[in-house]
Amino acid sequence: MPARTHRPATEFDAVVVGAGPNGLAAAVTLARAGLTVCVFEQSERAGGGSSTAELTLPGFRHDVCSAVHPLAFESRFFREFELRRRIDFITPDIPFAHPLDGGRAGIAYRDLARTARALGKDGRAYRRLVGPLAARAREVADLTGSSLLRFPPHPVTAALFASATLEQGSPVWNARFQNDAAPSMLTGVAAHAILPLPSLAAAGAGLALTAYAHAQGWPIPVGGSQSIADAMTADLESHGGRVVTGILINSLDELPTSRVTLLDVTPHALLRIGGDRFPTRYALAVRRFRYGSAVAKVDFALSQPVPWQRPELHDAGTLHLGGTRQEIAVSESEVARGRLSDSPYVLISQPSVFDSTRAPEGAHTLWAYTHVPALDRSDRRDVVIRQIERFAPGFRDTILATSSATAIDVQRHNPNYPGGDIAAGTPNLAQLIRRPVVSRDPWRTPAAGVYLCSASTTPGPGVHGLAGWFAALSALRHDFGSRALPDLSIGA
């Protein structure tokens, strides 16, 4: 337990605001260090971006934000926490697939060699691009899961990753390919970043996710993403921590006294909650932080699985809809310009195909996102249905009920998604370096004992817990004089 020489009387050693994956990761880490910890969450249940609820009909369990978790096995925090030993996962043999017109599709099997064979003429090119990264997937995760201002932990992997990113993030991104399936597959994954294409940041994100797909796959938690948050909450409570839900914090003055405060909030909310505690220079830098484009979400309760034209698509955990590389690039550019696309990119997950706990017997759930301009108020239900029908004729007839959320609804559900931005800040290259300020320790603020631990800090968006873990480790170093990594394993 860290030394507490001459510490003032406080109610808690640490208070955390926000019980999303990063806030919970911070709380778990501090509790494991022997500190007294209390977490405040405005929702009625912990989870944030890792929550599950009945959104359509009774018995149909839908993931509210994240559904598939490529970093559940690769994030260093989750490895230390031994997440895969705490909850059950299903890892589809086809992590992702990309339907194309005419019943064609690019299929990403976990087996890279099988994927290459299915891609025909472009198989060798795809394998030469992705193979070296998939073979070093854990090193890629450590590289992308740390600050860009630090010397890369694996220089050879960093060089390979940089080379592939420069290629796929530039206008020469088609140079190695002859057909449309392989580049479309890569674009479908890169579009997760909600950025114009091609771009370096989107290419890097896409290549990392593709590497994980061909390494340990893209796991789906049994019972829904809520099981991840529940596992962290249970560990926190077993080590003396508390989670208080249904409490909205508007000011640091509303919190109980503590040695440190960690905020799983956006940078602009940090300034509002912190009041006048931050120096002018820091506050100005934080105000320059920009949020990005948004998502609109549609959840479906279905009477049967999606009737995909291509049979293999039934076995894919994730599907990327939108057509060819060029079509997706055009639709994403439209969104970046503040316009809605008539033929949008749609991200699909069908967890009930693999997990029977998600829907009543014989029925299914379907999860869908599409990208829209920030603060957009459009209900995108019909355009999402049309895009699915493009590759699965008859889909409309399987729909029992829908739940549609506009970008404004997404923000209303979770204030950490301003304007519907689930990345909590544009994840372009500039804002991956300046997240939210340029610093080797961006989690520590100039206000004594105050830390920022949200996805708006390094390493950015995703359910990985790393921002919370890094913020907690910074707090342990600076405020408790401990550089030891707390043991997060099950037996500790």
Short mmCIF file of C-alpha atoms in Angstrom, two decimals:
data_model
loop_
_atom_site.label_atom_id
_atom_site.label_comp_id
_atom_site.label_asym_id
_atom_site.label_seq_id
_atom_site.Cartn_x
_atom_site.Cartn_y
_atom_site.Cartn_z
CA MET A 1 0.00 0.00 0.00
CA PRO A 2 1.42 3.45 -0.90
CA ALA A 3 2.94 5.51 1.89
CA ARG A 4 0.60 8.09 3.44
CA THR A 5 2.97 10.28 5.40
CA HIS A 6 1.31 13.41 6.85
CA ARG A 7 -1.83 12.90 4.79
CA PRO A 8 -4.77 15.18 5.64
CA ALA A 9 -8.01 13.74 6.89
CA THR A 10 -10.23 12.83 3.94
CA GLU A 11 -13.33 10.71 3.40
CA PHE A 12 -11.67 8.70 0.61
CA ASP A 13 -8.23 8.30 -0.83
CA ALA A 14 -9.68 8.56 -4.34
CA VAL A 15 -12.95 9.64 -5.90
CA VAL A 16 -13.78 8.76 -9.51
CA VAL A 17 -16.48 10.49 -11.53
CA GLY A 18 -17.93 8.28 -14.25
CA ALA A 19 -18.36 4.50 -14.23
CA GLY A 20 -17.60 3.76 -17.85
CA PRO A 21 -14.80 1.33 -18.76
CA ASN A 22 -12.07 3.91 -18.11
CA GLY A 23 -13.51 5.19 -14.85
CA LEU A 24 -13.93 1.64 -13.59
CA ALA A 25 -10.41 0.71 -14.70
CA ALA A 26 -9.04 3.66 -12.72
CA ALA A 27 -11.08 2.72 -9.67
CA VAL A 28 -10.07 -0.96 -9.82
CA THR A 29 -6.39 -0.03 -10.10
CA LEU A 30 -6.49 2.33 -7.13
CA ALA A 31 -8.48 -0.10 -4.99
CA ARG A 32 -5.99 -2.84 -5.80
CA ALA A 33 -3.26 -0.48 -4.53
CA GLY A 34 -4.99 -0.54 -1.14
CA LEU A 35 -6.72 2.82 -1.39
CA THR A 36 -10.28 3.66 -0.40
CA VAL A 37 -12.22 4.46 -3.57
CA CYS A 38 -15.70 5.77 -4.37
CA VAL A 39 -17.13 6.09 -7.89
CA PHE A 40 -20.03 8.39 -8.81
CA GLU A 41 -22.10 7.64 -11.94
CA GLN A 42 -25.03 9.68 -13.23
CA SER A 43 -26.81 6.67 -14.79
CA GLU A 44 -28.66 4.12 -12.73
CA ARG A 45 -26.14 1.42 -13.60
CA ALA A 46 -22.40 1.37 -14.18
CA GLY A 47 -21.21 0.64 -17.71
CA GLY A 48 -21.11 3.72 -19.91
CA GLY A 49 -19.83 2.55 -23.31
CA SER A 50 -20.01 -1.04 -22.09
CA SER A 51 -23.68 -1.37 -21.18
CA THR A 52 -26.56 -3.61 -22.28
CA ALA A 53 -30.31 -3.05 -22.06
CA GLU A 54 -33.68 -4.17 -23.43
CA LEU A 55 -34.16 -1.45 -26.04
CA THR A 56 -36.82 -2.98 -28.30
CA LEU A 57 -38.92 -5.77 -26.75
CA PRO A 58 -38.77 -7.71 -23.47
CA GLY A 59 -36.16 -10.45 -23.62
CA PHE A 60 -34.13 -8.80 -26.41
CA ARG A 61 -30.82 -7.61 -24.94
CA HIS A 62 -29.03 -4.93 -26.97
CA ASP A 63 -25.61 -3.40 -26.42
CA VAL A 64 -26.14 0.32 -25.96
CA CYS A 65 -22.77 1.34 -27.40
CA SER A 66 -19.91 -1.13 -27.97
CA ALA A 67 -20.92 -4.66 -28.98
CA VAL A 68 -17.77 -6.39 -30.24
CA HIS A 69 -14.49 -6.01 -28.37
CA PRO A 70 -11.26 -6.43 -30.39
CA LEU A 71 -9.24 -5.09 -27.43
CA ALA A 72 -10.74 -7.38 -24.79
CA PHE A 73 -7.85 -9.82 -25.38
CA GLU A 74 -5.20 -7.31 -26.52
CA SER A 75 -5.45 -4.32 -24.14
CA ARG A 76 -2.68 -4.45 -21.56
CA PHE A 77 -5.11 -3.41 -18.82
CA PHE A 78 -7.49 -6.25 -19.64
CA ARG A 79 -4.56 -8.67 -19.84
CA GLU A 80 -3.40 -7.60 -16.37
CA PHE A 81 -7.01 -7.78 -15.15
CA GLU A 82 -7.38 -11.26 -16.69
CA LEU A 83 -10.72 -10.31 -18.21
CA ARG A 84 -11.03 -13.43 -20.33
CA ARG A 85 -10.87 -15.54 -17.17
CA ARG A 86 -13.62 -13.51 -15.49
CA ILE A 87 -16.33 -13.59 -18.16
CA ASP A 88 -17.21 -15.83 -21.09
CA PHE A 89 -16.49 -14.75 -24.64
CA ILE A 90 -17.43 -16.14 -28.02
CA THR A 91 -14.90 -15.54 -30.78
CA PRO A 92 -16.41 -16.06 -34.25
CA ASP A 93 -14.26 -17.78 -36.88
CA ILE A 94 -15.18 -14.84 -39.12
CA PRO A 95 -14.42 -11.68 -37.10
CA PHE A 96 -15.69 -9.40 -39.86
CA ALA A 97 -17.04 -9.51 -43.39
CA HIS A 98 -17.80 -7.01 -46.13
CA PRO A 99 -20.72 -7.70 -48.48
CA LEU A 100 -20.56 -6.34 -52.01
CA ASP A 101 -23.17 -6.10 -54.74
CA GLY A 102 -24.05 -9.18 -56.75
CA GLY A 103 -23.83 -11.56 -53.79
CA ARG A 104 -20.06 -11.12 -53.50
CA ALA A 105 -18.22 -10.47 -50.24
CA GLY A 106 -14.81 -10.10 -48.67
CA ILE A 107 -14.55 -12.55 -45.78
CA ALA A 108 -11.98 -12.02 -43.02
CA TYR A 109 -11.48 -15.41 -41.40
CA ARG A 110 -9.45 -15.55 -38.23
CA ASP A 111 -7.17 -17.83 -40.24
CA LEU A 112 -5.14 -15.37 -42.33
CA ALA A 113 -4.10 -18.04 -44.86
CA ARG A 114 -7.74 -18.96 -45.48
CA THR A 115 -8.60 -15.30 -45.92
CA ALA A 116 -5.82 -14.88 -48.47
CA ARG A 117 -6.97 -17.93 -50.44
CA ALA A 118 -10.53 -16.59 -50.58
CA LEU A 119 -9.28 -13.24 -51.93
CA GLY A 120 -7.77 -14.85 -55.02
CA LYS A 121 -5.43 -12.53 -56.92
CA ASP A 122 -5.25 -10.05 -54.02
CA GLY A 123 -4.68 -12.70 -51.36
CA ARG A 124 -0.91 -12.44 -51.43
CA ALA A 125 -0.99 -8.62 -51.31
CA TYR A 126 -3.42 -8.65 -48.37
CA ARG A 127 -1.32 -11.22 -46.52
CA ARG A 128 1.91 -9.29 -47.06
CA LEU A 129 0.27 -6.12 -45.72
CA VAL A 130 -1.55 -7.58 -42.72
CA GLY A 131 0.48 -10.70 -41.89
CA PRO A 132 3.49 -9.03 -40.20
CA LEU A 133 1.14 -7.00 -37.99
CA ALA A 134 -1.08 -9.96 -37.12
CA ALA A 135 2.02 -11.93 -36.11
CA ARG A 136 2.90 -9.06 -33.75
CA ALA A 137 -0.66 -8.19 -32.69
CA ARG A 138 0.20 -7.83 -29.01
CA GLU A 139 3.07 -5.50 -29.82
CA VAL A 140 0.77 -3.50 -32.11
CA ALA A 141 -1.69 -3.20 -29.20
CA ASP A 142 1.07 -2.01 -26.86
CA LEU A 143 2.24 0.48 -29.51
CA THR A 144 -1.18 1.96 -30.27
CA GLY A 145 -2.21 1.77 -26.61
CA SER A 146 0.45 4.22 -25.44
CA SER A 147 1.38 7.85 -25.97
CA LEU A 148 2.75 8.82 -29.39
CA LEU A 149 5.20 11.09 -27.52
CA ARG A 150 7.01 8.16 -25.94
CA PHE A 151 9.70 6.06 -27.59
CA PRO A 152 7.92 3.06 -29.14
CA PRO A 153 8.24 -0.07 -27.00
CA HIS A 154 8.78 -2.31 -30.06
CA PRO A 155 10.79 -0.40 -32.71
CA VAL A 156 10.59 -3.08 -35.43
CA THR A 157 6.84 -3.40 -35.01
CA ALA A 158 6.55 0.40 -34.97
CA ALA A 159 8.41 0.60 -38.29
CA LEU A 160 6.23 -2.08 -39.90
CA PHE A 161 3.08 -0.44 -38.58
CA ALA A 162 4.16 3.03 -39.73
CA SER A 163 4.98 1.76 -43.23
CA ALA A 164 1.60 0.04 -43.63
CA THR A 165 -0.21 3.08 -42.22
CA LEU A 166 1.55 5.47 -44.59
CA GLU A 167 0.47 3.33 -47.53
CA GLN A 168 -3.15 2.78 -46.52
CA GLY A 169 -3.58 6.34 -45.25
CA SER A 170 -2.50 7.98 -48.51
CA PRO A 171 -3.79 8.28 -52.10
CA VAL A 172 -1.66 5.24 -53.10
CA TRP A 173 -3.81 2.96 -50.91
CA ASN A 174 -4.99 0.94 -53.94
CA ALA A 175 -1.57 0.40 -55.49
CA ARG A 176 -1.08 -3.20 -54.33
CA PHE A 177 -4.59 -4.45 -55.14
CA GLN A 178 -6.23 -5.56 -58.41
CA ASN A 179 -9.81 -6.31 -57.31
CA ASP A 180 -12.26 -4.59 -54.96
CA ALA A 181 -12.85 -7.11 -52.13
CA ALA A 182 -9.56 -6.74 -50.19
CA PRO A 183 -9.42 -2.92 -50.26
CA SER A 184 -13.11 -2.75 -49.37
CA MET A 185 -12.49 -4.99 -46.35
CA LEU A 186 -9.67 -2.76 -45.13
CA THR A 187 -11.77 0.37 -45.66
CA GLY A 188 -14.70 -1.09 -43.75
CA VAL A 189 -12.48 -1.55 -40.70
CA ALA A 190 -10.75 1.84 -41.09
CA ALA A 191 -14.14 3.55 -41.17
CA HIS A 192 -14.64 2.61 -37.50
CA ALA A 193 -12.56 5.75 -36.80
CA ILE A 194 -15.29 8.07 -38.21
CA LEU A 195 -12.75 10.08 -40.21
CA PRO A 196 -12.35 11.11 -43.85
CA LEU A 197 -10.74 8.40 -45.97
CA PRO A 198 -7.94 7.88 -46.72
CA SER A 199 -6.28 9.34 -43.63
CA LEU A 200 -3.35 8.25 -41.50
CA ALA A 201 -5.26 7.97 -38.24
CA ALA A 202 -8.08 5.92 -39.80
CA ALA A 203 -5.57 3.67 -41.56
CA GLY A 204 -3.68 3.06 -38.32
CA ALA A 205 -6.85 2.23 -36.42
CA GLY A 206 -8.05 -0.04 -39.20
CA LEU A 207 -4.78 -1.93 -39.55
CA ALA A 208 -4.54 -2.49 -35.80
CA LEU A 209 -8.09 -3.85 -35.66
CA THR A 210 -7.44 -6.05 -38.69
CA ALA A 211 -4.30 -7.43 -37.05
CA TYR A 212 -6.30 -8.35 -33.95
CA ALA A 213 -8.92 -10.05 -36.14
CA HIS A 214 -6.30 -12.40 -37.57
CA ALA A 215 -4.59 -12.95 -34.21
CA GLN A 216 -7.04 -13.68 -31.39
CA GLY A 217 -10.17 -12.51 -33.22
CA TRP A 218 -12.86 -10.04 -32.23
CA PRO A 219 -14.53 -11.47 -29.11
CA ILE A 220 -18.18 -11.01 -28.15
CA PRO A 221 -18.99 -11.12 -24.41
CA VAL A 222 -21.69 -13.60 -23.47
CA GLY A 223 -24.69 -11.76 -22.07
CA GLY A 224 -23.65 -8.45 -23.62
CA SER A 225 -21.04 -5.77 -23.07
CA GLN A 226 -22.52 -5.10 -19.65
CA SER A 227 -20.70 -8.20 -18.42
CA ILE A 228 -17.37 -6.35 -18.82
CA ALA A 229 -18.51 -3.45 -16.65
CA ASP A 230 -20.08 -5.84 -14.14
CA ALA A 231 -16.80 -7.77 -13.82
CA MET A 232 -14.89 -4.57 -13.04
CA THR A 233 -17.56 -3.37 -10.62
CA ALA A 234 -17.49 -6.70 -8.79
CA ASP A 235 -13.70 -6.58 -8.47
CA LEU A 236 -13.80 -3.01 -7.21
CA GLU A 237 -16.38 -3.84 -4.56
CA SER A 238 -14.52 -6.97 -3.48
CA HIS A 239 -11.54 -4.72 -2.71
CA GLY A 240 -13.52 -2.23 -0.65
CA GLY A 241 -14.56 0.22 -3.36
CA ARG A 242 -18.03 1.67 -3.84
CA VAL A 243 -20.09 2.67 -6.89
CA VAL A 244 -22.83 5.23 -6.28
CA THR A 245 -25.23 5.52 -9.22
CA GLY A 246 -27.88 8.08 -10.14
CA ILE A 247 -25.68 11.02 -9.08
CA LEU A 248 -24.85 13.82 -11.52
CA ILE A 249 -21.70 15.74 -10.55
CA ASN A 250 -21.59 19.35 -11.75
CA SER A 251 -18.70 20.59 -9.61
CA LEU A 252 -15.75 19.20 -7.71
CA ASP A 253 -17.23 20.95 -4.68
CA GLU A 254 -20.10 18.42 -4.70
CA LEU A 255 -17.70 15.50 -4.10
CA PRO A 256 -16.58 14.10 -0.77
CA THR A 257 -13.05 15.01 0.28
CA SER A 258 -10.27 12.88 -1.17
CA ARG A 259 -6.54 12.85 -1.90
CA VAL A 260 -7.15 12.52 -5.64
CA THR A 261 -10.07 12.93 -8.04
CA LEU A 262 -10.19 11.16 -11.40
CA LEU A 263 -12.73 12.35 -13.96
CA ASP A 264 -14.02 10.08 -16.71
CA VAL A 265 -15.49 13.06 -18.57
CA THR A 266 -14.75 15.08 -21.70
CA PRO A 267 -12.17 17.91 -21.59
CA HIS A 268 -14.79 20.66 -21.84
CA ALA A 269 -16.72 19.04 -18.99
CA LEU A 270 -13.46 18.90 -17.03
CA LEU A 271 -13.20 22.70 -17.20
CA ARG A 272 -16.83 23.14 -16.21
CA ILE A 273 -16.61 20.75 -13.24
CA GLY A 274 -13.22 22.07 -12.15
CA GLY A 275 -14.26 25.71 -12.17
CA ASP A 276 -11.36 28.12 -11.66
CA ARG A 277 -8.88 25.46 -10.52
CA PHE A 278 -7.02 25.34 -13.85
CA PRO A 279 -4.42 27.85 -15.06
CA THR A 280 -5.46 30.01 -18.00
CA ARG A 281 -2.90 28.47 -20.37
CA TYR A 282 -4.12 24.94 -19.66
CA ALA A 283 -7.77 25.95 -19.94
CA LEU A 284 -7.14 27.59 -23.33
CA ALA A 285 -5.37 24.48 -24.61
CA VAL A 286 -8.22 22.26 -23.45
CA ARG A 287 -10.80 24.52 -25.09
CA ARG A 288 -9.05 23.95 -28.42
CA PHE A 289 -9.87 20.24 -28.18
CA ARG A 290 -12.39 19.38 -30.88
CA TYR A 291 -15.15 16.78 -31.04
CA GLY A 292 -15.88 14.94 -34.26
CA SER A 293 -18.63 13.46 -36.35
CA ALA A 294 -21.32 11.40 -34.72
CA VAL A 295 -23.27 8.18 -34.92
CA ALA A 296 -26.94 7.36 -35.21
CA LYS A 297 -27.87 3.93 -33.90
CA VAL A 298 -30.61 1.47 -34.76
CA ASP A 299 -31.34 -1.74 -32.85
CA PHE A 300 -33.58 -4.46 -34.22
CA ALA A 301 -35.58 -7.31 -32.73
CA LEU A 302 -35.88 -9.93 -35.48
CA SER A 303 -38.01 -13.00 -36.03
CA GLN A 304 -35.08 -14.82 -37.68
CA PRO A 305 -31.45 -14.21 -38.65
CA VAL A 306 -30.68 -11.61 -41.31
CA PRO A 307 -31.23 -13.24 -44.75
CA TRP A 308 -27.83 -12.36 -46.22
CA GLN A 309 -27.37 -13.18 -49.90
CA ARG A 310 -23.94 -14.64 -49.22
CA PRO A 311 -24.26 -17.65 -46.84
CA GLU A 312 -20.92 -17.09 -45.06
CA LEU A 313 -22.15 -13.73 -43.77
CA HIS A 314 -24.40 -15.52 -41.28
CA ASP A 315 -21.23 -16.57 -39.41
CA ALA A 316 -19.62 -13.11 -39.25
CA GLY A 317 -19.57 -11.37 -35.88
CA THR A 318 -19.32 -7.93 -37.51
CA LEU A 319 -20.26 -6.69 -40.96
CA HIS A 320 -19.34 -3.47 -42.72
CA LEU A 321 -21.93 -2.27 -45.24
CA GLY A 322 -21.50 0.48 -47.78
CA GLY A 323 -20.13 -1.10 -50.92
CA THR A 324 -16.68 -0.58 -52.38
CA ARG A 325 -13.73 1.32 -50.95
CA GLN A 326 -14.57 4.31 -53.12
CA GLU A 327 -18.24 4.31 -52.11
CA ILE A 328 -17.37 4.28 -48.41
CA ALA A 329 -14.75 7.01 -48.86
CA VAL A 330 -17.36 9.21 -50.55
CA SER A 331 -19.99 8.60 -47.87
CA GLU A 332 -17.54 9.27 -45.03
CA SER A 333 -16.35 12.46 -46.72
CA GLU A 334 -19.95 13.62 -46.94
CA VAL A 335 -20.35 13.17 -43.20
CA ALA A 336 -17.08 15.00 -42.51
CA ARG A 337 -18.45 17.94 -44.53
CA GLY A 338 -21.56 18.02 -42.37
CA ARG A 339 -23.89 16.28 -44.83
CA LEU A 340 -25.89 13.06 -44.64
CA SER A 341 -25.08 10.31 -47.12
CA ASP A 342 -27.88 8.67 -49.11
CA SER A 343 -25.83 5.45 -49.20
CA PRO A 344 -24.06 5.44 -45.84
CA TYR A 345 -21.50 3.21 -44.23
CA VAL A 346 -23.29 0.96 -41.73
CA LEU A 347 -21.58 -1.06 -39.03
CA ILE A 348 -23.50 -4.23 -38.11
CA SER A 349 -23.21 -6.82 -35.33
CA GLN A 350 -25.45 -9.86 -34.91
CA PRO A 351 -24.50 -11.28 -31.49
CA SER A 352 -27.56 -13.47 -31.05
CA VAL A 353 -26.27 -15.76 -33.81
CA PHE A 354 -23.54 -16.79 -31.34
CA ASP A 355 -25.06 -15.98 -27.94
CA SER A 356 -28.49 -17.40 -27.12
CA THR A 357 -28.86 -15.13 -24.07
CA ARG A 358 -29.50 -12.10 -26.28
CA ALA A 359 -33.00 -12.96 -27.53
CA PRO A 360 -35.93 -15.34 -26.94
CA GLU A 361 -35.59 -18.76 -28.54
CA GLY A 362 -35.74 -18.57 -32.33
CA ALA A 363 -35.54 -14.77 -32.37
CA HIS A 364 -32.53 -12.50 -32.85
CA THR A 365 -31.08 -9.07 -32.13
CA LEU A 366 -29.23 -6.86 -34.58
CA TRP A 367 -27.08 -3.84 -33.67
CA ALA A 368 -26.32 -1.10 -36.21
CA TYR A 369 -24.48 2.22 -36.32
CA THR A 370 -24.20 4.71 -39.14
CA HIS A 371 -22.20 7.93 -39.22
CA VAL A 372 -23.82 11.37 -39.26
CA PRO A 373 -22.73 14.98 -38.67
CA ALA A 374 -22.42 16.07 -35.06
CA LEU A 375 -25.68 17.10 -33.39
CA ASP A 376 -27.72 15.65 -36.25
CA ARG A 377 -31.38 15.06 -35.37
CA SER A 378 -32.24 12.68 -38.22
CA ASP A 379 -33.79 9.30 -37.56
CA ARG A 380 -31.70 7.03 -39.79
CA ARG A 381 -33.82 3.93 -39.32
CA ASP A 382 -35.11 3.76 -42.91
CA VAL A 383 -31.76 4.40 -44.60
CA VAL A 384 -30.11 1.72 -42.45
CA ILE A 385 -32.85 -0.76 -43.36
CA ARG A 386 -32.39 0.07 -47.07
CA GLN A 387 -28.65 -0.49 -46.84
CA ILE A 388 -29.14 -3.87 -45.13
CA GLU A 389 -31.78 -4.82 -47.72
CA ARG A 390 -29.20 -4.09 -50.42
CA PHE A 391 -27.23 -7.14 -49.26
CA ALA A 392 -30.03 -9.09 -47.55
CA PRO A 393 -33.25 -8.88 -49.58
CA GLY A 394 -36.27 -9.58 -47.41
CA PHE A 395 -34.65 -8.22 -44.25
CA ARG A 396 -37.54 -5.81 -43.67
CA ASP A 397 -39.94 -8.74 -43.29
CA THR A 398 -37.93 -10.14 -40.33
CA ILE A 399 -38.26 -6.98 -38.20
CA LEU A 400 -40.38 -7.30 -35.07
CA ALA A 401 -39.42 -3.96 -33.50
CA THR A 402 -36.79 -1.25 -33.71
CA SER A 403 -35.18 1.31 -31.42
CA SER A 404 -33.60 4.28 -33.15
CA ALA A 405 -31.30 6.87 -31.58
CA THR A 406 -30.28 10.09 -33.30
CA ALA A 407 -26.92 11.74 -32.63
CA ILE A 408 -28.70 13.98 -30.12
CA ASP A 409 -30.16 10.92 -28.41
CA VAL A 410 -26.69 9.36 -28.20
CA GLN A 411 -25.39 12.51 -26.49
CA ARG A 412 -28.38 12.60 -24.16
CA HIS A 413 -27.75 9.02 -23.09
CA ASN A 414 -24.04 9.61 -22.46
CA PRO A 415 -22.61 13.15 -22.07
CA ASN A 416 -19.16 11.71 -22.86
CA TYR A 417 -20.38 11.53 -26.48
CA PRO A 418 -20.76 15.27 -27.26
CA GLY A 419 -22.96 15.78 -30.27
CA GLY A 420 -23.08 12.00 -30.67
CA ASP A 421 -19.28 11.64 -31.01
CA ILE A 422 -18.58 8.20 -29.51
CA ALA A 423 -14.83 8.77 -29.91
CA ALA A 424 -15.07 11.61 -27.34
CA GLY A 425 -12.95 13.83 -29.58
CA THR A 426 -11.86 13.64 -33.21
CA PRO A 427 -9.23 10.84 -33.32
CA ASN A 428 -7.20 12.41 -36.11
CA LEU A 429 -3.41 12.39 -35.95
CA ALA A 430 -3.17 15.84 -34.36
CA GLN A 431 -5.60 14.92 -31.58
CA LEU A 432 -3.94 11.59 -30.94
CA ILE A 433 -0.79 13.56 -30.11
CA ARG A 434 -2.69 16.35 -28.32
CA ARG A 435 -5.24 14.37 -26.31
CA PRO A 436 -6.33 16.67 -24.81
CA VAL A 437 -2.98 18.51 -24.46
CA VAL A 438 0.55 17.79 -25.62
CA SER A 439 2.12 16.00 -22.67
CA ARG A 440 3.94 12.79 -21.78
CA ASP A 441 1.44 12.54 -18.92
CA PRO A 442 -1.81 13.92 -20.40
CA TRP A 443 -3.95 12.38 -17.64
CA ARG A 444 -2.51 14.65 -14.92
CA THR A 445 -3.96 18.17 -14.86
CA PRO A 446 -2.33 21.26 -13.30
CA ALA A 447 -4.95 21.23 -10.52
CA ALA A 448 -3.56 19.44 -7.47
CA GLY A 449 -4.77 15.86 -7.29
CA VAL A 450 -7.09 16.13 -10.32
CA TYR A 451 -6.74 13.67 -13.22
CA LEU A 452 -8.60 13.16 -16.49
CA CYS A 453 -9.19 9.50 -17.35
CA SER A 454 -11.67 9.43 -20.23
CA ALA A 455 -11.37 8.39 -23.89
CA SER A 456 -10.56 12.05 -24.57
CA THR A 457 -7.08 11.26 -23.24
CA THR A 458 -4.38 8.97 -24.56
CA PRO A 459 -4.72 6.39 -26.09
CA GLY A 460 -8.17 7.44 -27.30
CA PRO A 461 -11.47 5.70 -28.04
CA GLY A 462 -12.37 2.05 -27.51
CA VAL A 463 -13.29 -0.25 -24.66
CA HIS A 464 -9.79 -0.97 -23.36
CA GLY A 465 -9.60 0.65 -19.90
CA LEU A 466 -6.16 2.02 -20.70
CA ALA A 467 -6.92 5.71 -20.15
CA GLY A 468 -8.23 4.92 -16.68
CA TRP A 469 -5.33 2.60 -15.90
CA PHE A 470 -2.73 5.16 -16.98
CA ALA A 471 -4.43 7.95 -15.03
CA ALA A 472 -4.54 5.80 -11.90
CA LEU A 473 -0.86 4.90 -12.26
CA SER A 474 -0.03 8.60 -12.66
CA ALA A 475 -1.99 9.40 -9.49
CA LEU A 476 -0.19 6.65 -7.59
CA ARG A 477 3.19 8.07 -8.66
CA HIS A 478 2.52 11.73 -8.04
CA ASP A 479 0.17 11.75 -5.05
CA PHE A 480 0.96 8.52 -3.23
CA GLY A 481 4.66 8.07 -4.04
CA SER A 482 4.25 4.59 -5.53
CA ARG A 483 5.66 3.40 -8.86
CA ALA A 484 4.63 -0.21 -8.33
CA LEU A 485 2.04 -1.68 -10.69
CA PRO A 486 -0.85 -2.98 -8.58
CA ASP A 487 -1.53 -6.68 -9.12
CA LEU A 488 -4.87 -6.88 -10.95
CA SER A 489 -4.99 -10.66 -11.36
CA ILE A 490 -7.85 -12.78 -10.06
CA GLY A 491 -5.84 -14.37 -7.29
CA ALA A 492 -4.49 -11.14 -5.84
#
